[in-house]
PDB file of C-alpha atoms and ligand atoms in Angstrom:
ATOM      1  CA  UNK D   1     154.772 111.432  70.373  1.00 43.00           C
ATOM      2  CA  UNK D   2     153.720 109.719  67.444  1.00 46.00           C
ATOM      3  CA  UNK D   3     150.169 109.740  68.277  1.00 46.00           C
ATOM      4  CA  UNK D   4     150.170 113.609  68.945  1.00 51.00           C
ATOM      5  CA  UNK D   5     151.847 113.939  65.450  1.00 49.00           C
ATOM      6  CA  UNK D   6     149.223 111.576  63.493  1.00 50.00           C
ATOM      7  CA  UNK D   7     146.266 113.391  65.293  1.00 47.00           C
ATOM      8  CA  UNK D   8     147.681 116.328  63.846  1.00 47.00           C
ATOM      9  CA  UNK D   9     148.134 115.298  60.782  1.00 47.00           C
ATOM     10  CA  UNK D  10     144.601 113.979  60.416  1.00 46.00           C
ATOM     11  CA  UNK D  11     143.795 117.106  61.624  1.00 44.00           C
ATOM     12  CA  UNK D  12     145.819 118.767  58.684  1.00 44.00           C
ATOM     13  CA  UNK D  13     143.936 116.444  56.716  1.00 43.00           C
ATOM     14  CA  UNK D  14     140.764 117.324  57.607  1.00 43.00           C
ATOM     15  CA  UNK D  15     140.954 121.107  57.384  1.00 41.00           C
ATOM     16  CA  UNK D  16     142.601 120.611  53.893  1.00 39.00           C
ATOM     17  CA  UNK D  17     139.600 118.226  52.799  1.00 35.00           C
ATOM     18  CA  UNK D  18     137.166 121.059  54.212  1.00 37.00           C
ATOM     19  CA  UNK D  19     138.995 123.989  52.086  1.00 36.00           C
ATOM     20  CA  UNK D  20     138.727 122.263  49.002  1.00 39.00           C
ATOM     21  CA  UNK D  21     135.257 121.386  49.726  1.00 40.00           C
ATOM     22  CA  UNK D  22     134.520 124.756  50.469  1.00 44.00           C
ATOM     23  CA  UNK D  23     136.386 126.300  47.160  1.00 47.00           C
ATOM     24  CA  UNK D  24     134.345 127.000  43.951  1.00 48.00           C
ATOM     25  CA  UNK D  25     136.475 124.550  41.947  1.00 54.00           C
ATOM     26  CA  UNK D  26     134.511 121.755  44.035  1.00 63.00           C
ATOM     27  CA  UNK D  27     131.240 122.620  41.784  1.00 78.00           C
ATOM     28  CA  UNK D  28     130.790 119.984  39.377  1.00 87.00           C
ATOM     29  CA  UNK D  29     129.131 122.634  36.097  1.00 94.00           C
ATOM     30  CA  UNK D  30     127.926 120.381  33.248  1.00 96.00           C
ATOM     31  CA  UNK D  31     128.413 123.176  30.778  1.00 96.00           C
ATOM     32  CA  UNK D  32     132.043 124.084  32.141  1.00 95.00           C
ATOM     33  CA  UNK D  33     133.199 124.895  28.592  1.00 96.00           C
ATOM     34  CA  UNK D  34     131.167 127.842  28.706  1.00 97.00           C
ATOM     35  CA  UNK D  35     133.007 129.253  31.181  1.00 94.00           C
ATOM     36  CA  UNK D  36     136.615 130.768  29.863  1.00 85.00           C
ATOM     37  CA  UNK D  37     139.295 130.111  32.186  1.00 80.00           C
ATOM     38  CA  UNK D  38     137.571 128.084  34.476  1.00 79.00           C
ATOM     39  CA  UNK D  39     136.629 131.273  35.957  1.00 82.00           C
ATOM     40  CA  UNK D  40     134.918 129.906  39.274  1.00 84.00           C
ATOM     41  CA  UNK D  41     135.405 133.108  41.141  1.00 84.00           C
ATOM     42  CA  UNK D  42     133.131 135.184  38.952  1.00 86.00           C
ATOM     43  CA  UNK D  43     130.124 132.763  39.793  1.00 91.00           C
ATOM     44  CA  UNK D  44     127.637 135.115  41.787  1.00 89.00           C
ATOM     45  CA  UNK D  45     126.322 132.071  43.935  1.00 89.00           C
ATOM     46  CA  UNK D  46     129.024 129.744  44.014  1.00 86.00           C
ATOM     47  CA  UNK D  47     129.194 128.933  47.737  1.00 84.00           C
ATOM     48  CA  UNK D  48     125.083 128.288  48.011  1.00 84.00           C
ATOM     49  CA  UNK D  49     123.836 124.743  49.325  1.00 82.00           C
ATOM     50  CA  UNK D  50     121.505 124.350  46.680  1.00 89.00           C
ATOM     51  CA  UNK D  51     121.250 125.981  43.262  1.00 94.00           C
ATOM     52  CA  UNK D  52     117.814 127.655  42.457  1.00 96.00           C
ATOM     53  CA  UNK D  53     116.261 126.148  38.500  1.00 96.00           C
ATOM     54  CA  UNK D  54     116.622 129.532  36.768  1.00 97.00           C
ATOM     55  CA  UNK D  55     117.860 133.271  37.518  1.00 97.00           C
ATOM     56  CA  UNK D  56     114.115 134.764  38.143  1.00 97.00           C
ATOM     57  CA  UNK D  57     114.632 132.147  41.175  1.00 96.00           C
ATOM     58  CA  UNK D  58     117.638 133.895  42.231  1.00 96.00           C
ATOM     59  CA  UNK D  59     116.617 137.733  41.728  1.00 96.00           C
ATOM     60  CA  UNK D  60     113.556 136.726  43.923  1.00 95.00           C
ATOM     61  CA  UNK D  61     115.353 134.861  46.578  1.00 94.00           C
ATOM     62  CA  UNK D  62     117.295 138.053  46.682  1.00 94.00           C
ATOM     63  CA  UNK D  63     114.442 140.387  46.599  1.00 95.00           C
ATOM     64  CA  UNK D  64     115.311 142.314  43.404  1.00 94.00           C
ATOM     65  CA  UNK D  65     119.108 142.617  44.753  1.00 94.00           C
ATOM     66  CA  UNK D  66     120.750 140.932  42.282  1.00 95.00           C
ATOM     67  CA  UNK D  67     123.577 142.447  39.594  1.00 95.00           C
ATOM     68  CA  UNK D  68     123.872 140.861  35.924  1.00 96.00           C
ATOM     69  CA  UNK D  69     126.118 138.120  35.448  1.00 96.00           C
ATOM     70  CA  UNK D  70     127.191 134.493  35.880  1.00 96.00           C
ATOM     71  CA  UNK D  71     125.218 132.000  38.153  1.00 96.00           C
ATOM     72  CA  UNK D  72     124.805 128.880  38.439  1.00 96.00           C
ATOM     73  CA  UNK D  73     121.411 127.266  38.102  1.00 97.00           C
ATOM     74  CA  UNK D  74     119.903 123.990  38.444  1.00 96.00           C
ATOM     75  CA  UNK D  75     117.203 123.120  35.957  1.00 95.00           C
ATOM     76  CA  UNK D  76     117.298 119.245  36.643  1.00 93.00           C
ATOM     77  CA  UNK D  77     119.980 117.194  38.286  1.00 91.00           C
ATOM     78  CA  UNK D  78     122.994 119.007  36.365  1.00 94.00           C
ATOM     79  CA  UNK D  79     124.348 122.684  37.793  1.00 96.00           C
ATOM     80  CA  UNK D  80     125.248 124.657  34.622  1.00 97.00           C
ATOM     81  CA  UNK D  81     126.291 128.259  34.178  1.00 97.00           C
ATOM     82  CA  UNK D  82     124.623 130.900  32.635  1.00 98.00           C
ATOM     83  CA  UNK D  83     124.112 134.660  32.485  1.00 97.00           C
ATOM     84  CA  UNK D  84     121.544 135.944  34.361  1.00 98.00           C
ATOM     85  CA  UNK D  85     119.952 139.441  32.708  1.00 97.00           C
ATOM     86  CA  UNK D  86     118.753 141.145  36.232  1.00 97.00           C
ATOM     87  CA  UNK D  87     118.155 144.432  35.047  1.00 96.00           C
ATOM     88  CA  UNK D  88     115.211 143.168  32.743  1.00 95.00           C
ATOM     89  CA  UNK D  89     113.656 141.533  35.147  1.00 95.00           C
ATOM     90  CA  UNK D  90     115.302 138.088  35.946  1.00 97.00           C
ATOM     91  CA  UNK D  91     116.203 136.571  32.544  1.00 98.00           C
ATOM     92  CA  UNK D  92     118.102 133.370  32.123  1.00 98.00           C
ATOM     93  CA  UNK D  93     120.103 134.169  29.033  1.00 98.00           C
ATOM     94  CA  UNK D  94     119.966 131.223  26.246  1.00 98.00           C
ATOM     95  CA  UNK D  95     121.675 133.248  23.189  1.00 98.00           C
ATOM     96  CA  UNK D  96     123.730 135.908  22.295  1.00 98.00           C
ATOM     97  CA  UNK D  97     125.582 136.905  19.860  1.00 98.00           C
ATOM     98  CA  UNK D  98     127.525 140.205  18.105  1.00 98.00           C
ATOM     99  CA  UNK D  99     127.688 140.394  14.541  1.00 97.00           C
ATOM    100  CA  UNK D 100     130.698 139.658  13.115  1.00 96.00           C
ATOM    101  CA  UNK D 101     132.362 138.376  16.325  1.00 91.00           C
ATOM    102  CA  UNK D 102     134.581 135.896  16.075  1.00 93.00           C
ATOM    103  CA  UNK D 103     133.048 132.906  17.790  1.00 96.00           C
ATOM    104  CA  UNK D 104     131.772 130.498  14.839  1.00 97.00           C
ATOM    105  CA  UNK D 105     128.079 129.655  14.296  1.00 98.00           C
ATOM    106  CA  UNK D 106     128.164 127.207  11.982  1.00 97.00           C
ATOM    107  CA  UNK D 107     128.539 124.181  14.611  1.00 98.00           C
ATOM    108  CA  UNK D 108     127.136 120.651  14.726  1.00 98.00           C
ATOM    109  CA  UNK D 109     124.043 119.002  16.181  1.00 98.00           C
ATOM    110  CA  UNK D 110     126.666 117.817  19.106  1.00 98.00           C
ATOM    111  CA  UNK D 111     128.052 121.644  19.933  1.00 98.00           C
ATOM    112  CA  UNK D 112     124.325 123.357  19.429  1.00 98.00           C
ATOM    113  CA  UNK D 113     123.350 120.204  21.993  1.00 98.00           C
ATOM    114  CA  UNK D 114     125.485 121.293  24.913  1.00 98.00           C
ATOM    115  CA  UNK D 115     126.493 124.665  23.978  1.00 98.00           C
ATOM    116  CA  UNK D 116     129.502 126.486  22.742  1.00 98.00           C
ATOM    117  CA  UNK D 117     130.929 129.706  23.102  1.00 98.00           C
ATOM    118  CA  UNK D 118     131.738 132.203  25.948  1.00 97.00           C
ATOM    119  CA  UNK D 119     128.797 132.454  28.608  1.00 96.00           C
ATOM    120  CA  UNK D 120     129.557 136.276  29.624  1.00 90.00           C
ATOM    121  CA  UNK D 121     130.050 136.623  25.909  1.00 95.00           C
ATOM    122  CA  UNK D 122     128.351 135.512  22.388  1.00 98.00           C
ATOM    123  CA  UNK D 123     127.524 132.057  22.995  1.00 98.00           C
ATOM    124  CA  UNK D 124     124.629 129.314  22.610  1.00 98.00           C
ATOM    125  CA  UNK D 125     123.608 127.702  25.667  1.00 98.00           C
ATOM    126  CA  UNK D 126     122.828 124.401  24.337  1.00 98.00           C
ATOM    127  CA  UNK D 127     119.667 122.952  23.232  1.00 98.00           C
ATOM    128  CA  UNK D 128     119.767 120.199  26.145  1.00 98.00           C
ATOM    129  CA  UNK D 129     119.856 122.795  28.764  1.00 98.00           C
ATOM    130  CA  UNK D 130     117.085 124.891  26.765  1.00 98.00           C
ATOM    131  CA  UNK D 131     114.773 121.306  26.696  1.00 98.00           C
ATOM    132  CA  UNK D 132     115.866 120.864  30.576  1.00 97.00           C
ATOM    133  CA  UNK D 133     114.695 124.660  31.715  1.00 97.00           C
ATOM    134  CA  UNK D 134     111.247 124.467  29.623  1.00 97.00           C
ATOM    135  CA  UNK D 135     110.426 121.114  29.382  1.00 94.00           C
ATOM    136  CA  UNK D 136     108.998 120.821  32.676  1.00 90.00           C
ATOM    137  CA  UNK D 137     106.122 121.827  34.433  1.00 89.00           C
ATOM    138  CA  UNK D 138     107.048 125.039  34.879  1.00 94.00           C
ATOM    139  CA  UNK D 139     106.141 127.375  31.761  1.00 96.00           C
ATOM    140  CA  UNK D 140     108.380 130.049  30.634  1.00 98.00           C
ATOM    141  CA  UNK D 141     108.424 133.120  27.945  1.00 98.00           C
ATOM    142  CA  UNK D 142     110.913 133.514  25.607  1.00 98.00           C
ATOM    143  CA  UNK D 143     112.339 137.201  25.307  1.00 98.00           C
ATOM    144  CA  UNK D 144     114.057 138.886  22.283  1.00 98.00           C
ATOM    145  CA  UNK D 145     116.292 141.675  22.401  1.00 98.00           C
ATOM    146  CA  UNK D 146     117.465 143.072  19.375  1.00 98.00           C
ATOM    147  CA  UNK D 147     119.754 146.187  19.152  1.00 98.00           C
ATOM    148  CA  UNK D 148     120.528 147.472  15.683  1.00 97.00           C
ATOM    149  CA  UNK D 149     123.881 149.634  14.890  1.00 96.00           C
ATOM    150  CA  UNK D 150     122.404 153.165  15.651  1.00 94.00           C
ATOM    151  CA  UNK D 151     121.581 151.751  19.084  1.00 96.00           C
ATOM    152  CA  UNK D 152     117.992 150.929  18.775  1.00 97.00           C
ATOM    153  CA  UNK D 153     116.428 148.266  21.303  1.00 98.00           C
ATOM    154  CA  UNK D 154     113.554 146.196  20.357  1.00 98.00           C
ATOM    155  CA  UNK D 155     111.849 143.857  22.182  1.00 98.00           C
ATOM    156  CA  UNK D 156     109.654 140.761  21.613  1.00 97.00           C
ATOM    157  CA  UNK D 157     107.979 137.679  23.737  1.00 97.00           C
ATOM    158  CA  UNK D 158     106.599 134.973  23.277  1.00 98.00           C
ATOM    159  CA  UNK D 159     104.461 133.396  26.265  1.00 97.00           C
ATOM    160  CA  UNK D 160     104.889 129.990  26.561  1.00 97.00           C
ATOM    161  CA  UNK D 161     107.918 128.844  25.050  1.00 98.00           C
ATOM    162  CA  UNK D 162     109.337 125.254  25.252  1.00 97.00           C
ATOM    163  CA  UNK D 163     112.193 123.167  23.477  1.00 98.00           C
ATOM    164  CA  UNK D 164     111.053 119.767  22.841  1.00 98.00           C
ATOM    165  CA  UNK D 165     113.892 117.153  23.648  1.00 98.00           C
ATOM    166  CA  UNK D 166     116.428 115.322  21.635  1.00 98.00           C
ATOM    167  CA  UNK D 167     113.831 112.557  20.211  1.00 98.00           C
ATOM    168  CA  UNK D 168     111.794 115.441  18.689  1.00 98.00           C
ATOM    169  CA  UNK D 169     114.853 117.443  17.086  1.00 98.00           C
ATOM    170  CA  UNK D 170     114.603 119.920  19.819  1.00 98.00           C
ATOM    171  CA  UNK D 171     111.310 121.310  18.370  1.00 98.00           C
ATOM    172  CA  UNK D 172     110.264 124.650  19.018  1.00 98.00           C
ATOM    173  CA  UNK D 173     107.164 125.934  20.585  1.00 97.00           C
ATOM    174  CA  UNK D 174     106.054 129.246  20.851  1.00 97.00           C
ATOM    175  CA  UNK D 175     103.008 131.394  21.893  1.00 96.00           C
ATOM    176  CA  UNK D 176     101.307 134.314  21.691  1.00 96.00           C
ATOM    177  CA  UNK D 177     103.777 137.165  21.219  1.00 96.00           C
ATOM    178  CA  UNK D 178     103.779 140.832  22.349  1.00 96.00           C
ATOM    179  CA  UNK D 179     106.051 143.247  22.018  1.00 97.00           C
ATOM    180  CA  UNK D 180     107.715 146.045  19.471  1.00 97.00           C
ATOM    181  CA  UNK D 181     109.845 143.895  17.104  1.00 97.00           C
ATOM    182  CA  UNK D 182     108.037 141.847  14.235  1.00 95.00           C
ATOM    183  CA  UNK D 183     106.414 138.709  15.662  1.00 95.00           C
ATOM    184  CA  UNK D 184     109.591 136.579  12.724  1.00 95.00           C
ATOM    185  CA  UNK D 185     108.439 133.268  14.602  1.00 95.00           C
ATOM    186  CA  UNK D 186     104.364 132.849  14.032  1.00 93.00           C
ATOM    187  CA  UNK D 187     103.877 135.094  11.736  1.00 83.00           C
ATOM    188  CA  UNK D 188     104.476 133.898   8.287  1.00 70.00           C
ATOM    189  CA  UNK D 189     104.719 137.157   6.341  1.00 71.00           C
ATOM    190  CA  UNK D 190     108.210 136.054   4.924  1.00 71.00           C
ATOM    191  CA  UNK D 191     106.431 132.661   4.170  1.00 81.00           C
ATOM    192  CA  UNK D 192     108.182 131.070   6.395  1.00 89.00           C
ATOM    193  CA  UNK D 193     107.074 129.776   9.896  1.00 92.00           C
ATOM    194  CA  UNK D 194     109.407 128.686  12.661  1.00 95.00           C
ATOM    195  CA  UNK D 195     106.866 127.802  15.394  1.00 95.00           C
ATOM    196  CA  UNK D 196     106.795 124.011  15.433  1.00 95.00           C
ATOM    197  CA  UNK D 197     110.164 123.496  13.955  1.00 97.00           C
ATOM    198  CA  UNK D 198     112.496 120.826  14.393  1.00 98.00           C
ATOM    199  CA  UNK D 199     116.213 122.233  14.788  1.00 98.00           C
ATOM    200  CA  UNK D 200     119.018 121.687  11.889  1.00 98.00           C
ATOM    201  CA  UNK D 201     122.705 121.618  12.003  1.00 98.00           C
ATOM    202  CA  UNK D 202     124.872 121.335   9.132  1.00 98.00           C
ATOM    203  CA  UNK D 203     125.219 117.648   9.936  1.00 97.00           C
ATOM    204  CA  UNK D 204     121.271 117.070  10.521  1.00 98.00           C
ATOM    205  CA  UNK D 205     119.144 118.281   8.312  1.00 98.00           C
ATOM    206  CA  UNK D 206     115.517 118.722   9.593  1.00 98.00           C
ATOM    207  CA  UNK D 207     114.241 121.329   7.630  1.00 97.00           C
ATOM    208  CA  UNK D 208     111.492 121.632   5.463  1.00 95.00           C
ATOM    209  CA  UNK D 209     113.857 122.760   2.067  1.00 96.00           C
ATOM    210  CA  UNK D 210     115.422 120.441  -0.578  1.00 97.00           C
ATOM    211  CA  UNK D 211     119.006 121.449   0.760  1.00 97.00           C
ATOM    212  CA  UNK D 212     120.078 122.021   4.437  1.00 98.00           C
ATOM    213  CA  UNK D 213     119.041 125.852   5.452  1.00 97.00           C
ATOM    214  CA  UNK D 214     122.324 125.783   7.755  1.00 98.00           C
ATOM    215  CA  UNK D 215     124.859 125.366   4.948  1.00 97.00           C
ATOM    216  CA  UNK D 216     122.947 128.194   2.944  1.00 97.00           C
ATOM    217  CA  UNK D 217     125.510 130.790   2.829  1.00 96.00           C
ATOM    218  CA  UNK D 218     125.203 134.698   2.537  1.00 95.00           C
ATOM    219  CA  UNK D 219     128.484 136.673   1.725  1.00 94.00           C
ATOM    220  CA  UNK D 220     130.390 133.366   2.466  1.00 94.00           C
ATOM    221  CA  UNK D 221     128.998 132.570   6.069  1.00 96.00           C
ATOM    222  CA  UNK D 222     126.299 129.764   6.639  1.00 96.00           C
ATOM    223  CA  UNK D 223     123.332 130.061   8.490  1.00 96.00           C
ATOM    224  CA  UNK D 224     124.119 127.975  11.643  1.00 97.00           C
ATOM    225  CA  UNK D 225     121.874 125.890  13.567  1.00 98.00           C
ATOM    226  CA  UNK D 226     118.282 126.746  13.967  1.00 98.00           C
ATOM    227  CA  UNK D 227     114.751 125.913  13.746  1.00 98.00           C
ATOM    228  CA  UNK D 228     114.701 126.247  10.000  1.00 97.00           C
ATOM    229  CA  UNK D 229     111.318 126.011   7.670  1.00 95.00           C
ATOM    230  CA  UNK D 230     112.155 126.140   4.120  1.00 94.00           C
ATOM    231  CA  UNK D 231     114.466 128.331   5.332  1.00 94.00           C
ATOM    232  CA  UNK D 232     113.914 131.506   7.752  1.00 94.00           C
ATOM    233  CA  UNK D 233     111.923 134.617   8.426  1.00 93.00           C
ATOM    234  CA  UNK D 234     114.255 134.871  11.391  1.00 96.00           C
ATOM    235  CA  UNK D 235     117.639 133.565  11.992  1.00 97.00           C
ATOM    236  CA  UNK D 236     119.972 134.901  15.154  1.00 98.00           C
ATOM    237  CA  UNK D 237     122.582 132.599  14.551  1.00 98.00           C
ATOM    238  CA  UNK D 238     124.288 134.038  11.042  1.00 97.00           C
ATOM    239  CA  UNK D 239     127.350 135.458  12.363  1.00 95.00           C
ATOM    240  CA  UNK D 240     127.337 137.822   9.745  1.00 96.00           C
ATOM    241  CA  UNK D 241     124.142 139.304   9.473  1.00 97.00           C
ATOM    242  CA  UNK D 242     121.767 139.100  12.442  1.00 97.00           C
ATOM    243  CA  UNK D 243     118.162 138.198  11.001  1.00 97.00           C
ATOM    244  CA  UNK D 244     114.494 139.199  12.341  1.00 96.00           C
ATOM    245  CA  UNK D 245     112.469 140.387   9.168  1.00 94.00           C
ATOM    246  CA  UNK D 246     112.227 143.839   9.235  1.00 94.00           C
ATOM    247  CA  UNK D 247     114.396 144.760  12.289  1.00 97.00           C
ATOM    248  CA  UNK D 248     117.566 143.387  11.756  1.00 97.00           C
ATOM    249  CA  UNK D 249     118.874 142.145   7.909  1.00 96.00           C
ATOM    250  CA  UNK D 250     121.176 143.256   5.276  1.00 96.00           C
ATOM    251  CA  UNK D 251     119.757 147.084   4.992  1.00 96.00           C
ATOM    252  CA  UNK D 252     118.958 147.165   8.807  1.00 96.00           C
ATOM    253  CA  UNK D 253     122.010 145.852  10.293  1.00 97.00           C
ATOM    254  CA  UNK D 254     121.858 144.693  13.893  1.00 98.00           C
ATOM    255  CA  UNK D 255     124.910 144.797  16.496  1.00 98.00           C
ATOM    256  CA  UNK D 256     123.433 142.526  19.361  1.00 98.00           C
ATOM    257  CA  UNK D 257     120.870 139.704  20.150  1.00 98.00           C
ATOM    258  CA  UNK D 258     119.748 137.887  23.421  1.00 98.00           C
ATOM    259  CA  UNK D 259     117.365 135.174  23.438  1.00 98.00           C
ATOM    260  CA  UNK D 260     116.341 134.777  27.476  1.00 98.00           C
ATOM    261  CA  UNK D 261     113.772 133.059  29.291  1.00 98.00           C
ATOM    262  CA  UNK D 262     112.385 133.271  32.428  1.00 97.00           C
ATOM    263  CA  UNK D 263     109.103 131.323  34.122  1.00 97.00           C
ATOM    264  CA  UNK D 264     105.510 132.632  33.559  1.00 96.00           C
ATOM    265  CA  UNK D 265     104.125 134.447  36.884  1.00 85.00           C
ATOM    266  CA  UNK D 266     101.016 132.960  37.968  1.00 68.00           C
ATOM    267  CA  UNK D 267     100.629 135.026  40.500  1.00 58.00           C
ATOM    268  CA  UNK D 268     100.731 138.523  39.167  1.00 47.00           C
ATOM    269  CA  UNK D 269      98.777 141.982  40.608  1.00 43.00           C
ATOM    270  CA  UNK D 270      97.214 142.658  37.501  1.00 43.00           C
ATOM    271  CA  UNK D 271      94.673 140.573  35.587  1.00 42.00           C
ATOM    272  CA  UNK D 272      96.178 137.997  34.078  1.00 39.00           C
ATOM    273  CA  UNK D 273      93.214 138.093  31.172  1.00 45.00           C
ATOM    274  CA  UNK D 274      94.495 140.949  29.084  1.00 44.00           C
ATOM    275  CA  UNK D 275      92.264 142.637  26.343  1.00 45.00           C
ATOM    276  CA  UNK D 276      93.563 140.714  23.126  1.00 46.00           C
ATOM    277  CA  UNK D 277      93.845 144.601  21.254  1.00 45.00           C
ATOM    278  CA  UNK D 278      96.903 144.773  23.904  1.00 46.00           C
ATOM    279  CA  UNK D 279      98.783 141.864  22.376  1.00 43.00           C
ATOM    280  CA  UNK D 280     100.818 143.952  19.968  1.00 44.00           C
ATOM    281  CA  UNK D 281     102.417 146.768  21.493  1.00 42.00           C
ATOM    282  CA  UNK D 282     103.183 149.359  19.021  1.00 42.00           C
TER     283      UNK D 282
HETATM  284  C1  LIG R   1     110.615 148.353  22.442  1.00 67.94           C
HETATM  285  O1  LIG R   1     110.654 148.206  23.915  1.00 67.94           O
HETATM  286  C2  LIG R   1     111.905 148.040  24.996  1.00 67.94           C
HETATM  287  C3  LIG R   1     111.045 147.773  26.146  1.00 67.94           C
HETATM  288  O2  LIG R   1     109.910 147.795  26.365  1.00 67.94           O
HETATM  289  C4  LIG R   1     112.316 149.359  24.833  1.00 67.94           C
HETATM  290  O3  LIG R   1     113.302 149.614  25.885  1.00 67.94           O
HETATM  291  C5  LIG R   1     112.536 149.973  24.004  1.00 67.94           C
HETATM  292  O4  LIG R   1     113.033 151.650  23.800  1.00 67.94           O
HETATM  293  C6  LIG R   1     111.012 149.799  22.656  1.00 67.94           C
HETATM  294  N1  LIG R   1     111.785 150.393  21.224  1.00 67.94           N
HETATM  295  C7  LIG R   1     111.104 150.997  20.334  1.00 67.94           C
HETATM  296  C8  LIG R   1     111.754 151.605  19.360  1.00 67.94           C
HETATM  297  O5  LIG R   1     110.341 151.967  20.834  1.00 67.94           O
HETATM  298  C1  LIG R   2     129.590 143.044   9.502  1.00 67.94           C
HETATM  299  O1  LIG R   2     130.449 142.778   8.663  1.00 67.94           O
HETATM  300  C2  LIG R   2     129.953 142.844   7.309  1.00 67.94           C
HETATM  301  C3  LIG R   2     131.365 142.459   5.909  1.00 67.94           C
HETATM  302  O2  LIG R   2     132.547 143.259   6.478  1.00 67.94           O
HETATM  303  C4  LIG R   2     129.119 144.307   7.021  1.00 67.94           C
HETATM  304  O3  LIG R   2     128.946 144.430   5.902  1.00 67.94           O
HETATM  305  C5  LIG R   2     128.130 144.316   7.970  1.00 67.94           C
HETATM  306  O4  LIG R   2     127.656 146.074   7.874  1.00 67.94           O
HETATM  307  C6  LIG R   2     128.910 144.281   9.262  1.00 67.94           C
HETATM  308  N1  LIG R   2     127.706 144.336  10.400  1.00 67.94           N
HETATM  309  C7  LIG R   2     128.040 144.766  11.302  1.00 67.94           C
HETATM  310  C8  LIG R   2     126.820 144.593  12.164  1.00 67.94           C
HETATM  311  O5  LIG R   2     128.947 145.403  11.844  1.00 67.94           O
END
């Protein structure tokens, strides 16, 4: 009798263990603070055995049948939650901002390092995770999507793209540009170059100006963290005025911006060596 009930208790314990391992809360996300209300139910692949390294791999594994939304990826050791833009081709979103949203982008080095905001809305994924994603042997493309107040979409991409480690102050490296937005990161029409710049926040000044660019205010709103020169030809982290040279500025306000990444495909069906005259598609 006693034996039977203790065996039953063991079984009960075992089933409890299996259940708790099977529930979605069991996933230890390094950036769980970007998931509001610990909303594990909204994760597209929480029950998977091994996590893909980025959204593009999820789209490929599903043979193109994945929806936009939240997914777990594992670029290095730690699983993290990200928003995947599947419609545009399997992009991992690393930044999203809505002009005048309540999410504060005027943050410290530590906040920019591990990310802030809400992953299915306005957020910064985190310099450390951007580095983990892009700093390995897999090469990435950076995509920039800008939407103006009258809903006009501009698109640009840099290939390759990588964020160096914290020891290099999360320096940005971007390659060849194409798209119908302005090339605001490598063209210095505004006399500012963002390529190769270190990251600056209000508490860590790595820019080329005599003051801290992240603290400079426009209508009372500081610039926020960015890869400043002295200071900016582009800044997608100023909450009140999203800035991207002539595409997004005070005169031509933008409502939304996204930064997203996907790996360079080395086995494309079309010739990889495009004619240099196609570099800018207008
Ligand atoms: C720019 O390119 C994007 C992506 O190809 C496209 O959706 C958008 O309509 C284009 N915008 C303009 C103004 O041509
Ligand atoms: C954001 O707010 C400012 C100040 O109220 C306003 O001038 C600007 O047009 C707003 N931007 C957008 C894109 O709505």
